[in-house]
């Protein structure tokens, strides 16, 4: 299993050189399901309205540009124990994290989730420029989010934690017992990655996970091809856990690197991963349950 030190997580997620006063992440008492419903309905590329060319690297991530690259990620989890620098934009509560080659501004949406705008580059010494790019993109999106019905994604609208719960339910594998389900924390993950995590000495490890991503199916050389229930799959194993992935549908993207929507599920071994994958394949194009979405989506500063 993959073990991450808490100190490392705090460094990567805060990563902040700004002198601004840190702010707690906890986002009041908004209903978690309502917040997720509001976020999974969003088209991430619609939040980069000023970008000339955009590519959806996943249902909840959109990127623009070459260097710097600007990426919006919908539904990132903000660990409430990690202090961050408050950096409100356009009247919306937000935090900033930065380093020598990246800067992000994340808009709060409640339930410890947010929408992150991250600018990154291969060049050193660009932090101030990157922070302006990220903050300007977040401010523009904050205005758009006042009318969220204009920003909707095409169906099916799925989030990865619903996919993981669905796989566990239909495979009779308890993916929540003693575990915490958390959406992705990093660029291009958000609602597209769900990890069922357990605490261990020095940090946590992933016991189960589900991911939905745009890629070219079969393009990763260290995955082993196989067939499961008549469908082509790709298997990745570390010797400590195992992941099954398959093409659920086309992504609608024209960039050859992102043409397929791929779902991946991870178990403690390949037998368990195959069981979860086989169960989820029967419903992998079904939408997540309809819930009245949170309005407004962002939190006021």
XYZ file of C-alpha atoms in Angstrom:
301
model
C 0.000 0.000 0.000
C 1.066 3.592 -0.521
C 1.963 5.361 2.724
C 2.314 9.128 2.763
C 3.814 11.001 5.676
C 1.596 13.653 7.201
C 4.425 16.124 7.147
C 4.890 15.595 3.418
C 1.183 16.011 2.764
C 1.127 19.274 4.687
C 4.121 20.546 2.738
C 2.661 19.672 -0.659
C -0.798 21.035 0.043
C 0.127 24.218 1.863
C 3.428 24.863 0.054
C 2.850 28.511 0.725
C 5.438 31.263 0.812
C 2.914 34.078 1.237
C 3.019 35.984 4.552
C -0.784 36.120 4.624
C -2.426 34.806 7.774
C -3.302 31.075 7.534
C -6.980 30.247 7.662
C -8.730 27.047 8.747
C -10.151 25.052 5.865
C -13.386 23.855 7.492
C -16.312 25.191 5.494
C -19.266 25.617 7.813
C -22.280 23.328 7.814
C -23.127 22.971 4.134
C -24.545 19.591 3.189
C -21.823 17.392 1.673
C -24.074 15.666 -0.867
C -25.520 18.984 -2.028
C -22.034 20.445 -2.505
C -20.881 17.392 -4.480
C -24.036 17.516 -6.635
C -23.351 21.162 -7.472
C -19.723 20.479 -8.338
C -20.199 17.375 -10.469
C -22.639 19.251 -12.697
C -19.941 21.761 -13.712
C -18.031 21.685 -16.967
C -14.487 22.557 -15.855
C -13.573 24.100 -19.212
C -16.512 26.499 -18.898
C -14.664 27.936 -15.884
C -11.774 28.958 -18.169
C -13.927 31.150 -20.368
C -11.022 33.427 -21.370
C -8.758 30.576 -22.509
C -8.283 30.217 -26.266
C -7.654 26.476 -26.276
C -8.718 24.037 -23.565
C -8.453 20.291 -23.032
C -10.441 18.248 -20.528
C -7.902 15.948 -18.911
C -10.789 14.460 -16.948
C -14.467 15.111 -16.244
C -13.429 17.493 -13.463
C -10.212 18.998 -14.810
C -9.436 21.308 -17.697
C -6.074 22.696 -18.808
C -5.003 25.530 -21.052
C -1.641 26.694 -22.351
C 1.795 25.118 -22.592
C 4.094 27.051 -20.269
C 2.703 28.189 -18.002
C -0.124 25.664 -17.896
C -3.341 26.756 -16.215
C -5.482 23.936 -14.805
C -8.854 24.123 -13.095
C -9.756 21.184 -10.848
C -13.298 20.810 -9.527
C -13.922 19.269 -6.114
C -10.453 19.179 -4.547
C -10.491 18.090 -0.921
C -9.048 20.637 1.503
C -7.792 18.878 4.617
C -9.146 20.990 7.500
C -6.031 20.402 9.628
C -3.766 22.018 7.026
C -3.337 25.795 7.423
C -3.444 27.834 4.228
C -3.048 31.484 3.343
C -6.367 33.308 3.008
C -6.617 35.023 -0.389
C -10.246 35.971 -1.143
C -11.049 36.900 -4.748
C -14.077 38.662 -6.194
C -15.912 38.495 -2.868
C -15.424 34.715 -2.586
C -13.609 32.908 0.192
C -10.380 31.435 -1.166
C -6.897 30.271 -0.194
C -3.540 30.358 -1.952
C -0.668 27.881 -2.126
C 2.539 28.595 -4.011
C 6.081 27.554 -4.745
C 8.864 28.462 -7.120
C 7.196 26.847 -10.154
C 3.488 26.816 -9.294
C 0.736 28.817 -7.650
C -2.893 27.947 -6.970
C -5.973 29.810 -5.810
C -8.796 27.622 -4.516
C -12.364 28.861 -4.174
C -14.259 27.456 -1.181
C -17.490 25.617 -1.944
C -18.201 24.102 1.477
C -17.894 20.587 2.926
C -14.082 20.980 2.831
C -14.154 20.983 -0.971
C -13.128 23.638 -3.460
C -12.363 24.593 -7.049
C -8.629 25.025 -7.607
C -6.961 27.139 -10.293
C -3.297 26.204 -10.640
C -0.653 27.811 -12.843
C 2.631 25.943 -13.212
C 5.774 26.267 -15.285
C 9.109 24.582 -15.912
C 10.927 27.867 -15.310
C 12.239 29.034 -11.939
C 11.492 32.349 -10.303
C 8.002 32.838 -11.738
C 5.973 32.616 -8.524
C 4.526 36.131 -8.595
C 3.475 35.839 -12.228
C 1.933 32.424 -11.658
C -0.027 33.693 -8.656
C -1.472 36.517 -10.743
C -2.507 34.067 -13.457
C -4.177 31.713 -10.958
C -5.909 34.498 -9.015
C -7.199 36.204 -12.181
C -8.614 32.908 -13.457
C -10.277 32.204 -10.099
C -11.765 35.715 -9.974
C -13.208 35.366 -13.468
C -14.685 31.974 -12.598
C -16.185 33.341 -9.370
C -18.289 35.676 -11.465
C -19.382 32.866 -13.766
C -20.341 30.670 -10.821
C -23.020 33.167 -9.864
C -24.978 31.613 -12.777
C -23.971 27.930 -12.481
C -26.744 26.637 -14.733
C -24.788 28.141 -17.642
C -21.759 25.961 -16.802
C -23.189 22.450 -16.951
C -21.333 19.358 -18.116
C -22.667 16.735 -20.486
C -24.008 13.452 -19.098
C -23.314 11.138 -17.413
C -22.470 13.195 -14.346
C -20.522 10.893 -12.060
C -18.227 11.414 -9.120
C -15.546 8.906 -8.203
C -16.704 8.287 -4.629
C -20.138 7.271 -5.896
C -18.401 4.939 -8.364
C -16.315 3.400 -5.567
C -19.328 2.913 -3.295
C -21.287 1.442 -6.220
C -18.484 -1.004 -7.025
C -18.255 -2.102 -3.402
C -22.016 -2.477 -3.058
C -22.438 -4.595 -6.181
C -19.316 -6.678 -5.518
C -20.213 -7.206 -1.831
C -16.888 -5.659 -0.798
C -17.074 -3.170 2.088
C -15.004 -0.226 0.873
C -15.922 2.036 3.795
C -15.480 -0.083 6.934
C -13.082 1.819 9.189
C -12.001 3.957 6.237
C -12.404 7.596 5.190
C -13.456 8.374 1.624
C -11.663 11.455 0.318
C -11.675 13.128 -3.058
C -8.388 14.012 -4.703
C -6.241 16.794 -3.284
C -3.975 17.575 -6.218
C -4.184 19.156 -9.658
C -6.427 17.276 -12.123
C -7.917 14.963 -9.446
C -10.732 16.462 -7.340
C -14.035 14.634 -7.861
C -12.263 12.416 -10.392
C -10.354 10.508 -7.688
C -11.736 8.863 -4.563
C -9.496 7.173 -2.006
C -10.711 4.977 0.841
C -7.960 5.681 3.340
C -6.913 4.263 6.671
C -4.631 5.849 9.235
C -1.236 4.236 9.805
C 1.809 5.263 11.766
C 3.195 8.425 10.226
C 0.314 9.103 7.847
C -2.258 7.118 5.871
C -2.546 4.580 3.117
C -5.084 3.853 0.400
C -7.044 0.605 0.754
C -9.403 1.140 -2.196
C -9.737 3.806 -4.855
C -11.709 4.759 -7.935
C -10.636 7.187 -10.634
C -12.304 8.507 -13.766
C -9.920 10.196 -16.175
C -9.510 11.144 -19.818
C -6.609 9.410 -21.520
C -5.851 7.137 -24.460
C -6.762 3.671 -23.246
C -3.869 1.241 -23.471
C -1.197 3.919 -23.854
C 0.615 3.307 -20.556
C 3.417 0.760 -21.124
C 3.628 -0.626 -17.566
C -0.006 -1.795 -17.588
C -0.745 -5.419 -18.466
C -3.528 -6.060 -21.012
C -6.208 -8.630 -20.229
C -9.911 -9.323 -20.748
C -12.548 -9.240 -18.015
C -16.133 -10.298 -18.731
C -15.542 -9.746 -22.439
C -14.078 -6.255 -22.058
C -10.500 -5.168 -22.565
C -8.828 -4.119 -19.335
C -5.451 -2.873 -18.245
C -3.955 -4.101 -14.967
C -1.399 -2.270 -12.881
C 0.069 -3.856 -9.790
C 2.716 -2.776 -7.318
C 2.890 -6.089 -5.496
C 1.094 -4.409 -2.588
C -2.165 -3.533 -4.343
C -3.726 -3.842 -7.786
C -5.704 -1.647 -10.178
C -8.032 -2.577 -13.060
C -8.877 0.012 -15.706
C -11.177 -0.047 -18.741
C -12.615 2.265 -21.381
C -16.098 3.301 -20.275
C -16.844 5.575 -23.253
C -15.392 8.261 -25.495
C -14.427 11.513 -23.804
C -15.461 13.846 -26.607
C -11.943 15.307 -26.725
C -10.101 15.552 -30.037
C -6.597 15.602 -28.537
C -5.273 12.040 -29.100
C -3.933 11.888 -25.543
C -7.392 12.362 -23.990
C -9.886 10.604 -26.287
C -11.142 7.918 -23.873
C -12.930 8.109 -20.551
C -11.237 5.444 -18.449
C -12.406 4.165 -15.067
C -9.893 2.563 -12.723
C -10.598 0.725 -9.471
C -7.987 -0.397 -6.974
C -8.149 -3.221 -4.470
C -5.808 -4.886 -2.026
C -4.944 -7.557 -4.607
C -5.826 -8.328 -8.224
C -8.609 -10.755 -7.345
C -10.356 -8.080 -5.314
C -9.722 -5.382 -7.935
C -11.167 -7.658 -10.642
C -14.253 -8.284 -8.523
C -14.819 -4.547 -8.035
C -14.192 -3.832 -11.729
C -16.569 -6.554 -12.943
C -19.317 -5.213 -10.703
C -18.842 -1.585 -11.757
C -18.686 -2.389 -15.466
C -22.407 -3.139 -15.435
C -23.278 0.430 -14.333
C -20.243 2.436 -15.447
C -22.270 4.742 -17.690
C -24.969 5.518 -15.160
C -25.124 8.934 -13.542
C -24.631 9.465 -9.833
C -27.861 9.886 -7.827
C -29.704 13.167 -8.342
C -29.486 15.492 -5.338
C -30.630 19.101 -5.069
C -27.393 21.041 -5.630
C -25.942 23.606 -3.258
C -26.738 27.203 -4.137
C -24.794 29.400 -4.203
C -21.854 27.189 -5.064
C -19.077 29.370 -3.616
C -18.803 30.735 -0.084
C -18.769 34.512 0.446
C -15.580 36.043 1.818
